[in-house]
C-alpha atoms as an extended CHARMM CRD file, in Angstrom:
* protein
*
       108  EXT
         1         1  UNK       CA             36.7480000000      -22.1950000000       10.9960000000  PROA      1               0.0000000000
         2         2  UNK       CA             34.1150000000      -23.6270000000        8.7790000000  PROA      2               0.0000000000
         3         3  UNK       CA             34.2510000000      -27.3020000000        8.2500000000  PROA      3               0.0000000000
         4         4  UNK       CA             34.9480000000      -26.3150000000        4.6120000000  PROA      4               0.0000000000
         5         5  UNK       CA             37.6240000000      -24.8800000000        5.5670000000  PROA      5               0.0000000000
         6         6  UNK       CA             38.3810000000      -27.4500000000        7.7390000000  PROA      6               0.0000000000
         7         7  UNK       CA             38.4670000000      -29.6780000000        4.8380000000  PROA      7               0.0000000000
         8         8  UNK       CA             40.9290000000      -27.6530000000        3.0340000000  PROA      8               0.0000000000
         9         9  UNK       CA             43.3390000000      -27.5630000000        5.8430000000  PROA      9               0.0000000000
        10        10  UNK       CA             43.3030000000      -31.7340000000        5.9990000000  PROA      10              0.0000000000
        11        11  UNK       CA             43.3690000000      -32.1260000000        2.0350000000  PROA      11              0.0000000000
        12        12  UNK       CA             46.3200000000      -29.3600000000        2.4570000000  PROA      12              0.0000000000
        13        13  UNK       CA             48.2530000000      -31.3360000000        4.9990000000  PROA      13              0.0000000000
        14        14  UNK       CA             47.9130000000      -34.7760000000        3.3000000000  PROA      14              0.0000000000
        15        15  UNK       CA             48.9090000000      -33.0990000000        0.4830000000  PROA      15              0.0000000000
        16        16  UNK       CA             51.9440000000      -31.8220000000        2.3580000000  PROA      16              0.0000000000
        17        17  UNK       CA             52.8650000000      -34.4620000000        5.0480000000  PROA      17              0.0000000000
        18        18  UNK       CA             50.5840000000      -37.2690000000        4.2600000000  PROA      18              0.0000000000
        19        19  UNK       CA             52.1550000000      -38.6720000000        0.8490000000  PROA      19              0.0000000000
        20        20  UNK       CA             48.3090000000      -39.6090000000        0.1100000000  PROA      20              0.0000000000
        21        21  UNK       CA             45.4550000000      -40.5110000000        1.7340000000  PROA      21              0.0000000000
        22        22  UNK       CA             45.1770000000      -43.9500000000        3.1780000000  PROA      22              0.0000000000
        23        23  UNK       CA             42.0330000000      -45.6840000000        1.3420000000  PROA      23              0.0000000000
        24        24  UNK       CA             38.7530000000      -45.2670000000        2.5980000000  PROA      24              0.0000000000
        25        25  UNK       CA             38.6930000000      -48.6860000000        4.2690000000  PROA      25              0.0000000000
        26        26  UNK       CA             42.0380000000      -48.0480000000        6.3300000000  PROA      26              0.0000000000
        27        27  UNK       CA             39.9830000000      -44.9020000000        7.1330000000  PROA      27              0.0000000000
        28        28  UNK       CA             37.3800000000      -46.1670000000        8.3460000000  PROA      28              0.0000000000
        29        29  UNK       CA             39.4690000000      -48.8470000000       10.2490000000  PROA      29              0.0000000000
        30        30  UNK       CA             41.0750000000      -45.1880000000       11.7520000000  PROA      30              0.0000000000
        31        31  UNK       CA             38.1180000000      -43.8600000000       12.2440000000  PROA      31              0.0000000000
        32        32  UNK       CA             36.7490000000      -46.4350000000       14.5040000000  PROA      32              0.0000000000
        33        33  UNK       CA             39.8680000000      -46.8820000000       16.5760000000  PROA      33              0.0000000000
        34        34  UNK       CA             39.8630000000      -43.4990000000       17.2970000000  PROA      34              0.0000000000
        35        35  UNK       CA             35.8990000000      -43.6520000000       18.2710000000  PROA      35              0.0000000000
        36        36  UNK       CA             36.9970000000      -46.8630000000       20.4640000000  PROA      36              0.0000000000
        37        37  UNK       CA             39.6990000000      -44.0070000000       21.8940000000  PROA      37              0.0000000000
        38        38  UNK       CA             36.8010000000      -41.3490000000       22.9170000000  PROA      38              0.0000000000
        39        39  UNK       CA             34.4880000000      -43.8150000000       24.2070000000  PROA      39              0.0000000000
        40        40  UNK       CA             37.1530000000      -45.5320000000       26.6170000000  PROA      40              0.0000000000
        41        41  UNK       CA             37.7120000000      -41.8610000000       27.8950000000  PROA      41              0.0000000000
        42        42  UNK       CA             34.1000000000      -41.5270000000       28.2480000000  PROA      42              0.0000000000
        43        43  UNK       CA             33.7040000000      -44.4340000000       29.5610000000  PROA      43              0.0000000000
        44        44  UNK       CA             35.9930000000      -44.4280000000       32.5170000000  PROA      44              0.0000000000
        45        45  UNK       CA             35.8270000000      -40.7230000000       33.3560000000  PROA      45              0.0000000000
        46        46  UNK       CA             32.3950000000      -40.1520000000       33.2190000000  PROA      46              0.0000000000
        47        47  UNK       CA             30.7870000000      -43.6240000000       33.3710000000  PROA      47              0.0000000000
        48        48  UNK       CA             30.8150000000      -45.8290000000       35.7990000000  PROA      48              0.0000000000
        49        49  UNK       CA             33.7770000000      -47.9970000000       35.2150000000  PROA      49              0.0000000000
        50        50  UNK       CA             36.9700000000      -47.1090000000       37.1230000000  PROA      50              0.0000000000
        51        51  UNK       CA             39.8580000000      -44.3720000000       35.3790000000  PROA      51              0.0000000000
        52        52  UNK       CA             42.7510000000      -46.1670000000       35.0860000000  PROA      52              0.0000000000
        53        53  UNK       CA             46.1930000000      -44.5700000000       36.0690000000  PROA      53              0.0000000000
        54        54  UNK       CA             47.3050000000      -44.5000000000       32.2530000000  PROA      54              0.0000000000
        55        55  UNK       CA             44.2130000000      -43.4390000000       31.1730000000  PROA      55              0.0000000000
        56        56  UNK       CA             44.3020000000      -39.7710000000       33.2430000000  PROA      56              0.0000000000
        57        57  UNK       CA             46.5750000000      -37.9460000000       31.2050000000  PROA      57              0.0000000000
        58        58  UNK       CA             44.6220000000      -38.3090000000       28.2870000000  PROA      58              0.0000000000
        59        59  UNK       CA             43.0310000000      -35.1600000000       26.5410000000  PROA      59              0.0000000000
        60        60  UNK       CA             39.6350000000      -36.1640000000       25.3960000000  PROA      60              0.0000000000
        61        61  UNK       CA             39.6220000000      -32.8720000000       23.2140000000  PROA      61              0.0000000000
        62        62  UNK       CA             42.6200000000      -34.5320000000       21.4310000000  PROA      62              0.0000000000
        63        63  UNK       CA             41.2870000000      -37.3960000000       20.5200000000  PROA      63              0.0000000000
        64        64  UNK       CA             37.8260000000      -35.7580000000       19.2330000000  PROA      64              0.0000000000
        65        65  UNK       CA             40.1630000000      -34.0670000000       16.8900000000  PROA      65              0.0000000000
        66        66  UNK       CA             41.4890000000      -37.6760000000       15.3740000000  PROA      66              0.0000000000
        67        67  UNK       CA             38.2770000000      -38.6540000000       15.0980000000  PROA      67              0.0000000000
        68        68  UNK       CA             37.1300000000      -35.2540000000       13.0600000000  PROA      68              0.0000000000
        69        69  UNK       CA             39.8420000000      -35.4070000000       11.1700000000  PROA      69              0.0000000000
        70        70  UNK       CA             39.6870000000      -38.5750000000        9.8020000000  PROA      70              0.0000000000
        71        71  UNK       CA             35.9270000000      -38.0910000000        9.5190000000  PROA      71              0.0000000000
        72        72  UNK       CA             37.3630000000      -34.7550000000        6.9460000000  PROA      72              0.0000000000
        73        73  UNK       CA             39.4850000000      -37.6410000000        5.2530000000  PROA      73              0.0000000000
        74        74  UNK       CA             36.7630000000      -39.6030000000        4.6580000000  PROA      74              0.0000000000
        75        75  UNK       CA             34.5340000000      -36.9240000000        3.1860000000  PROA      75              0.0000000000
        76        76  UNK       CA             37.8230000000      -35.8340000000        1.7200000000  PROA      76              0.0000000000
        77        77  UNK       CA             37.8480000000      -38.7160000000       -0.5350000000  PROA      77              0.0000000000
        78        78  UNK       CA             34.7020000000      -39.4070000000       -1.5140000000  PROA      78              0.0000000000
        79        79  UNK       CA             34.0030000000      -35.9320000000       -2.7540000000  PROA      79              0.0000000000
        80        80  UNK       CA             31.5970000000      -34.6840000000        0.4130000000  PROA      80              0.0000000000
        81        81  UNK       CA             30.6820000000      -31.5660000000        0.8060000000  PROA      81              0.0000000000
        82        82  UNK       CA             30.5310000000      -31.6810000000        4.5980000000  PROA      82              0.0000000000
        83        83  UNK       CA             29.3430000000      -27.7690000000        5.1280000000  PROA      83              0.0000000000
        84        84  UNK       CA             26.4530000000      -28.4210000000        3.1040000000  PROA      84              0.0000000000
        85        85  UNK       CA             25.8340000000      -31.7320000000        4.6520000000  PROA      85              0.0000000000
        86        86  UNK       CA             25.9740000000      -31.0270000000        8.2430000000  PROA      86              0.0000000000
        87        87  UNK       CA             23.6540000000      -28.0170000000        7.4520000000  PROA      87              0.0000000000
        88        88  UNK       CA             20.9340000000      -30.2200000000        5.4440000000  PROA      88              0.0000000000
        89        89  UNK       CA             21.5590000000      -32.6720000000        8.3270000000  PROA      89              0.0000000000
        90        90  UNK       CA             20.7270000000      -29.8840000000       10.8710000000  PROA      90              0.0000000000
        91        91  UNK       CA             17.5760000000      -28.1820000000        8.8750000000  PROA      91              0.0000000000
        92        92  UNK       CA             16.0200000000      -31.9220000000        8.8730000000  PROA      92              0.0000000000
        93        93  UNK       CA             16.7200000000      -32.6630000000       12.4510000000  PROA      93              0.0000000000
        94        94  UNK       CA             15.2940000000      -29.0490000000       13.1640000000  PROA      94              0.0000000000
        95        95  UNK       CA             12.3690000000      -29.7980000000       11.5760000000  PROA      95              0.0000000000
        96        96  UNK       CA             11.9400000000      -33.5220000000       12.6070000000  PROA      96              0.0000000000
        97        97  UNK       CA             12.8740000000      -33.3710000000       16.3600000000  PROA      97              0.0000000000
        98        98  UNK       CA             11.8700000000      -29.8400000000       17.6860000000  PROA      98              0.0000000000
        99        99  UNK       CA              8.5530000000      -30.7550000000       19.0980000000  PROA      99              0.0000000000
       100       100  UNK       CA              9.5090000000      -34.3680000000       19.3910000000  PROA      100             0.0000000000
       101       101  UNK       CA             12.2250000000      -33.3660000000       21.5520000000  PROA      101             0.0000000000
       102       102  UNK       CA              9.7130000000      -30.8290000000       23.6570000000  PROA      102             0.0000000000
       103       103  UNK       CA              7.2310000000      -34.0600000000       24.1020000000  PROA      103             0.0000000000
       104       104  UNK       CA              9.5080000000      -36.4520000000       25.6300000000  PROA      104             0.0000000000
       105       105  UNK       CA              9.0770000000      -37.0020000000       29.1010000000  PROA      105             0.0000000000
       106       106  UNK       CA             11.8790000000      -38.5520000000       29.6220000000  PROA      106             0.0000000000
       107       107  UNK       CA             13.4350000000      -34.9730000000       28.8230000000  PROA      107             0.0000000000
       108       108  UNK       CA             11.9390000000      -33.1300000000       31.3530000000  PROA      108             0.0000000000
């Protein structure tokens, strides 16, 4: 699927199941709950803290998803084109990082 696409889909369900979408600021109040939500995952299954019992059944794919799809919101709302954008983003980074990336020592 193509994050336009994507896009569609969330503006579709909001549309559908969502009344409206919350404002940007509740947004981005979501958005960084549910980034608090990956990192604790992160954190604890992969870092070096301890996995708690509760924490084991959760599905860090899942909550990558909330955080992508309020990230759509977001863009939703403010009239982002996030195809184009990711794509720009990617073309720069290409061009910026490639031999940047191939120098760092700490890399190798």
């Amino acid at each position: 699927m193509s994050i336009q696409k994507a896009q569609q889909e969330v503006d579709e369900w909001i549309k559908a199941h969502g009344v409206r979408y919350f404002n940007e600021l509740t947004n981005m109040a979501q958005l960084t709950e549910e980034v608090g939500e990956v990192a604790r995952i992160i954190a604890r299954r992969y870092g070096e803290q301890s996995e708690k019992e509760s924490d084991k059944e959760k599905d860090l794919g899942e909550e990558l998803a909330d955080v992508l799809f309020v990230v759509l919101c977001l863009a939703n709302q403010t009239g982002v084109d996030l195809d184009k954008a990711f794509y720009d983003k990617l073309k720069l980074k290409t061009e910026r990082d490639h031999d940047r990336h191939h120098s760092n020592k700490k890399l190798k």
